[in-house]
Amino acid sequence: METFTIQRQDKDELSILNLSGFLDAHTAPELEKQLDQLINEGRSKIIVNFANLNYISSAGLGVFMGKIETVRSMNGDIKMCRMTPKIFRVFDLLGFPTLYDIVQEEEEAVQLFASKERSSRRADDRA
């Protein structure tokens, strides 16, 4: 059985989770635990890098669906990047691209957070 690992990097207010291996019903609790830890630490700007993920089951998808409302209620988001075509197809079939920002490169996800931050500051300046 292929293993599943999560490597976490914190860059200022962003947290990047690099997933690798096999994300299924047996390994999804590890992802859920990691997201819960970020939420408990007040870290809500999360990028998930799928570059080395080989498989995702509905249990893995469910973890993202189960956490997004909490993360967004904290003025954060979960942005996704570097999906292989096989992984993207699974997300696309279930309509995730309408709910999440899914981009090619990690830097694009970083820029999406930065542009949202700039927009929020401009709105605050107008108030």
PDB file of C-alpha atoms in Angstrom:
ATOM      1  CA  MET A   1       0.000   0.000   0.000  1.00  0.00           C
ATOM      2  CA  GLU A   2       1.257   3.424  -0.923  1.00  0.00           C
ATOM      3  CA  THR A   3       1.853   5.823   1.944  1.00  0.00           C
ATOM      4  CA  PHE A   4       0.423   9.282   2.435  1.00  0.00           C
ATOM      5  CA  THR A   5       2.444  12.195   3.759  1.00  0.00           C
ATOM      6  CA  ILE A   6       1.809  15.846   4.436  1.00  0.00           C
ATOM      7  CA  GLN A   7       4.608  18.374   4.608  1.00  0.00           C
ATOM      8  CA  ARG A   8       3.648  21.725   6.070  1.00  0.00           C
ATOM      9  CA  GLN A   9       5.377  25.005   5.351  1.00  0.00           C
ATOM     10  CA  ASP A  10       4.350  28.302   6.942  1.00  0.00           C
ATOM     11  CA  LYS A  11       5.272  31.456   5.043  1.00  0.00           C
ATOM     12  CA  ASP A  12       4.102  34.519   6.945  1.00  0.00           C
ATOM     13  CA  GLU A  13       0.325  34.115   7.183  1.00  0.00           C
ATOM     14  CA  LEU A  14       0.143  31.393   4.504  1.00  0.00           C
ATOM     15  CA  SER A  15       0.307  27.689   5.263  1.00  0.00           C
ATOM     16  CA  ILE A  16       1.200  25.339   2.453  1.00  0.00           C
ATOM     17  CA  LEU A  17       0.386  21.648   2.680  1.00  0.00           C
ATOM     18  CA  ASN A  18       2.314  19.442   0.265  1.00  0.00           C
ATOM     19  CA  LEU A  19       0.441  16.177  -0.152  1.00  0.00           C
ATOM     20  CA  SER A  20       1.997  13.029  -1.511  1.00  0.00           C
ATOM     21  CA  GLY A  21       0.927   9.451  -1.988  1.00  0.00           C
ATOM     22  CA  PHE A  22      -2.498   7.959  -1.584  1.00  0.00           C
ATOM     23  CA  LEU A  23      -5.357   9.924   0.043  1.00  0.00           C
ATOM     24  CA  ASP A  24      -8.205   7.561   0.848  1.00  0.00           C
ATOM     25  CA  ALA A  25     -10.528   6.624   3.714  1.00  0.00           C
ATOM     26  CA  HIS A  26      -7.569   5.324   5.729  1.00  0.00           C
ATOM     27  CA  THR A  27      -5.388   8.401   5.274  1.00  0.00           C
ATOM     28  CA  ALA A  28      -8.030  11.164   5.103  1.00  0.00           C
ATOM     29  CA  PRO A  29      -8.043  11.524   8.930  1.00  0.00           C
ATOM     30  CA  GLU A  30      -4.388  12.657   8.719  1.00  0.00           C
ATOM     31  CA  LEU A  31      -5.387  15.483   6.386  1.00  0.00           C
ATOM     32  CA  GLU A  32      -8.351  16.365   8.574  1.00  0.00           C
ATOM     33  CA  LYS A  33      -6.093  16.470  11.644  1.00  0.00           C
ATOM     34  CA  GLN A  34      -3.632  18.756   9.853  1.00  0.00           C
ATOM     35  CA  LEU A  35      -6.401  21.141   8.728  1.00  0.00           C
ATOM     36  CA  ASP A  36      -7.886  21.146  12.241  1.00  0.00           C
ATOM     37  CA  GLN A  37      -4.461  22.016  13.639  1.00  0.00           C
ATOM     38  CA  LEU A  38      -4.158  24.970  11.241  1.00  0.00           C
ATOM     39  CA  ILE A  39      -7.655  26.162  12.159  1.00  0.00           C
ATOM     40  CA  ASN A  40      -6.909  25.840  15.883  1.00  0.00           C
ATOM     41  CA  GLU A  41      -3.757  27.914  15.367  1.00  0.00           C
ATOM     42  CA  GLY A  42      -5.863  30.583  13.624  1.00  0.00           C
ATOM     43  CA  ARG A  43      -4.167  29.934  10.280  1.00  0.00           C
ATOM     44  CA  SER A  44      -6.853  30.206   7.604  1.00  0.00           C
ATOM     45  CA  LYS A  45      -4.931  31.028   4.425  1.00  0.00           C
ATOM     46  CA  ILE A  46      -4.128  27.563   3.205  1.00  0.00           C
ATOM     47  CA  ILE A  47      -2.613  26.348  -0.056  1.00  0.00           C
ATOM     48  CA  VAL A  48      -2.743  22.649  -0.825  1.00  0.00           C
ATOM     49  CA  ASN A  49      -0.128  21.460  -3.296  1.00  0.00           C
ATOM     50  CA  PHE A  50      -1.123  18.201  -5.003  1.00  0.00           C
ATOM     51  CA  ALA A  51       2.030  17.757  -7.119  1.00  0.00           C
ATOM     52  CA  ASN A  52       2.935  14.409  -5.557  1.00  0.00           C
ATOM     53  CA  LEU A  53      -0.529  13.077  -4.789  1.00  0.00           C
ATOM     54  CA  ASN A  54      -1.255   9.950  -6.830  1.00  0.00           C
ATOM     55  CA  TYR A  55      -4.807   9.172  -5.764  1.00  0.00           C
ATOM     56  CA  ILE A  56      -7.718  10.806  -3.957  1.00  0.00           C
ATOM     57  CA  SER A  57     -10.940   9.116  -2.866  1.00  0.00           C
ATOM     58  CA  SER A  58     -14.258  10.622  -1.892  1.00  0.00           C
ATOM     59  CA  ALA A  59     -13.092  10.553   1.732  1.00  0.00           C
ATOM     60  CA  GLY A  60     -10.245  12.893   0.822  1.00  0.00           C
ATOM     61  CA  LEU A  61     -12.578  15.198  -1.078  1.00  0.00           C
ATOM     62  CA  GLY A  62     -14.933  15.184   1.893  1.00  0.00           C
ATOM     63  CA  VAL A  63     -12.227  16.559   4.172  1.00  0.00           C
ATOM     64  CA  PHE A  64     -11.935  19.670   2.018  1.00  0.00           C
ATOM     65  CA  MET A  65     -15.717  20.091   1.883  1.00  0.00           C
ATOM     66  CA  GLY A  66     -15.951  19.669   5.647  1.00  0.00           C
ATOM     67  CA  LYS A  67     -13.413  22.409   6.412  1.00  0.00           C
ATOM     68  CA  ILE A  68     -14.034  25.108   3.827  1.00  0.00           C
ATOM     69  CA  GLU A  69     -16.883  26.859   5.650  1.00  0.00           C
ATOM     70  CA  THR A  70     -14.876  27.088   8.865  1.00  0.00           C
ATOM     71  CA  VAL A  71     -11.817  28.403   7.032  1.00  0.00           C
ATOM     72  CA  ARG A  72     -13.858  30.990   5.121  1.00  0.00           C
ATOM     73  CA  SER A  73     -15.630  32.088   8.305  1.00  0.00           C
ATOM     74  CA  MET A  74     -12.139  33.029   9.522  1.00  0.00           C
ATOM     75  CA  ASN A  75     -11.669  35.257   6.429  1.00  0.00           C
ATOM     76  CA  GLY A  76      -9.430  32.626   4.896  1.00  0.00           C
ATOM     77  CA  ASP A  77      -9.609  30.149   2.074  1.00  0.00           C
ATOM     78  CA  ILE A  78      -8.207  26.884   0.793  1.00  0.00           C
ATOM     79  CA  LYS A  79      -6.566  27.263  -2.598  1.00  0.00           C
ATOM     80  CA  MET A  80      -5.362  24.263  -4.548  1.00  0.00           C
ATOM     81  CA  CYS A  81      -2.501  23.880  -7.004  1.00  0.00           C
ATOM     82  CA  ARG A  82      -0.344  21.533  -9.068  1.00  0.00           C
ATOM     83  CA  MET A  83      -2.954  18.825  -9.612  1.00  0.00           C
ATOM     84  CA  THR A  84      -2.165  16.117 -12.104  1.00  0.00           C
ATOM     85  CA  PRO A  85      -4.802  15.750 -14.856  1.00  0.00           C
ATOM     86  CA  LYS A  86      -6.034  12.550 -13.160  1.00  0.00           C
ATOM     87  CA  ILE A  87      -6.566  14.267  -9.796  1.00  0.00           C
ATOM     88  CA  PHE A  88      -8.077  17.375 -11.399  1.00  0.00           C
ATOM     89  CA  ARG A  89     -10.605  15.211 -13.269  1.00  0.00           C
ATOM     90  CA  VAL A  90     -11.947  13.909  -9.947  1.00  0.00           C
ATOM     91  CA  PHE A  91     -12.313  17.431  -8.554  1.00  0.00           C
ATOM     92  CA  ASP A  92     -13.821  18.685 -11.806  1.00  0.00           C
ATOM     93  CA  LEU A  93     -16.436  15.923 -11.966  1.00  0.00           C
ATOM     94  CA  LEU A  94     -17.683  16.937  -8.533  1.00  0.00           C
ATOM     95  CA  GLY A  95     -17.787  20.653  -9.300  1.00  0.00           C
ATOM     96  CA  PHE A  96     -14.908  21.730  -7.074  1.00  0.00           C
ATOM     97  CA  PRO A  97     -13.629  24.340  -9.565  1.00  0.00           C
ATOM     98  CA  THR A  98     -16.748  26.415  -8.866  1.00  0.00           C
ATOM     99  CA  LEU A  99     -16.098  26.287  -5.123  1.00  0.00           C
ATOM    100  CA  TYR A 100     -12.312  26.503  -4.918  1.00  0.00           C
ATOM    101  CA  ASP A 101      -9.542  28.334  -6.698  1.00  0.00           C
ATOM    102  CA  ILE A 102      -7.570  25.613  -8.461  1.00  0.00           C
ATOM    103  CA  VAL A 103      -4.457  26.897 -10.218  1.00  0.00           C
ATOM    104  CA  GLN A 104      -1.459  25.384 -11.952  1.00  0.00           C
ATOM    105  CA  GLU A 105       1.363  26.750  -9.842  1.00  0.00           C
ATOM    106  CA  GLU A 106       1.787  27.403  -6.134  1.00  0.00           C
ATOM    107  CA  GLU A 107       2.911  30.968  -6.842  1.00  0.00           C
ATOM    108  CA  GLU A 108      -0.449  31.653  -8.544  1.00  0.00           C
ATOM    109  CA  ALA A 109      -2.226  30.598  -5.352  1.00  0.00           C
ATOM    110  CA  VAL A 110       0.038  32.888  -3.326  1.00  0.00           C
ATOM    111  CA  GLN A 111      -0.825  35.751  -5.695  1.00  0.00           C
ATOM    112  CA  LEU A 112      -4.570  35.076  -5.341  1.00  0.00           C
ATOM    113  CA  PHE A 113      -4.267  35.524  -1.576  1.00  0.00           C
ATOM    114  CA  ALA A 114      -2.192  38.678  -2.088  1.00  0.00           C
ATOM    115  CA  SER A 115      -4.683  40.193  -4.544  1.00  0.00           C
ATOM    116  CA  LYS A 116      -7.600  39.468  -2.199  1.00  0.00           C
ATOM    117  CA  GLU A 117      -5.660  41.154   0.599  1.00  0.00           C
ATOM    118  CA  ARG A 118      -5.111  44.250  -1.572  1.00  0.00           C
ATOM    119  CA  SER A 119      -8.827  44.343  -2.502  1.00  0.00           C
ATOM    120  CA  SER A 120      -9.824  44.120   1.154  1.00  0.00           C
ATOM    121  CA  ARG A 121      -7.484  46.974   2.062  1.00  0.00           C
ATOM    122  CA  ARG A 122      -8.914  49.154  -0.738  1.00  0.00           C
ATOM    123  CA  ALA A 123     -12.456  48.434   0.457  1.00  0.00           C
ATOM    124  CA  ASP A 124     -11.421  49.333   4.014  1.00  0.00           C
ATOM    125  CA  ASP A 125      -9.869  52.591   2.769  1.00  0.00           C
ATOM    126  CA  ARG A 126     -13.164  53.548   1.104  1.00  0.00           C
ATOM    127  CA  ALA A 127     -15.204  52.864   4.235  1.00  0.00           C
TER     128      ALA A 127
END
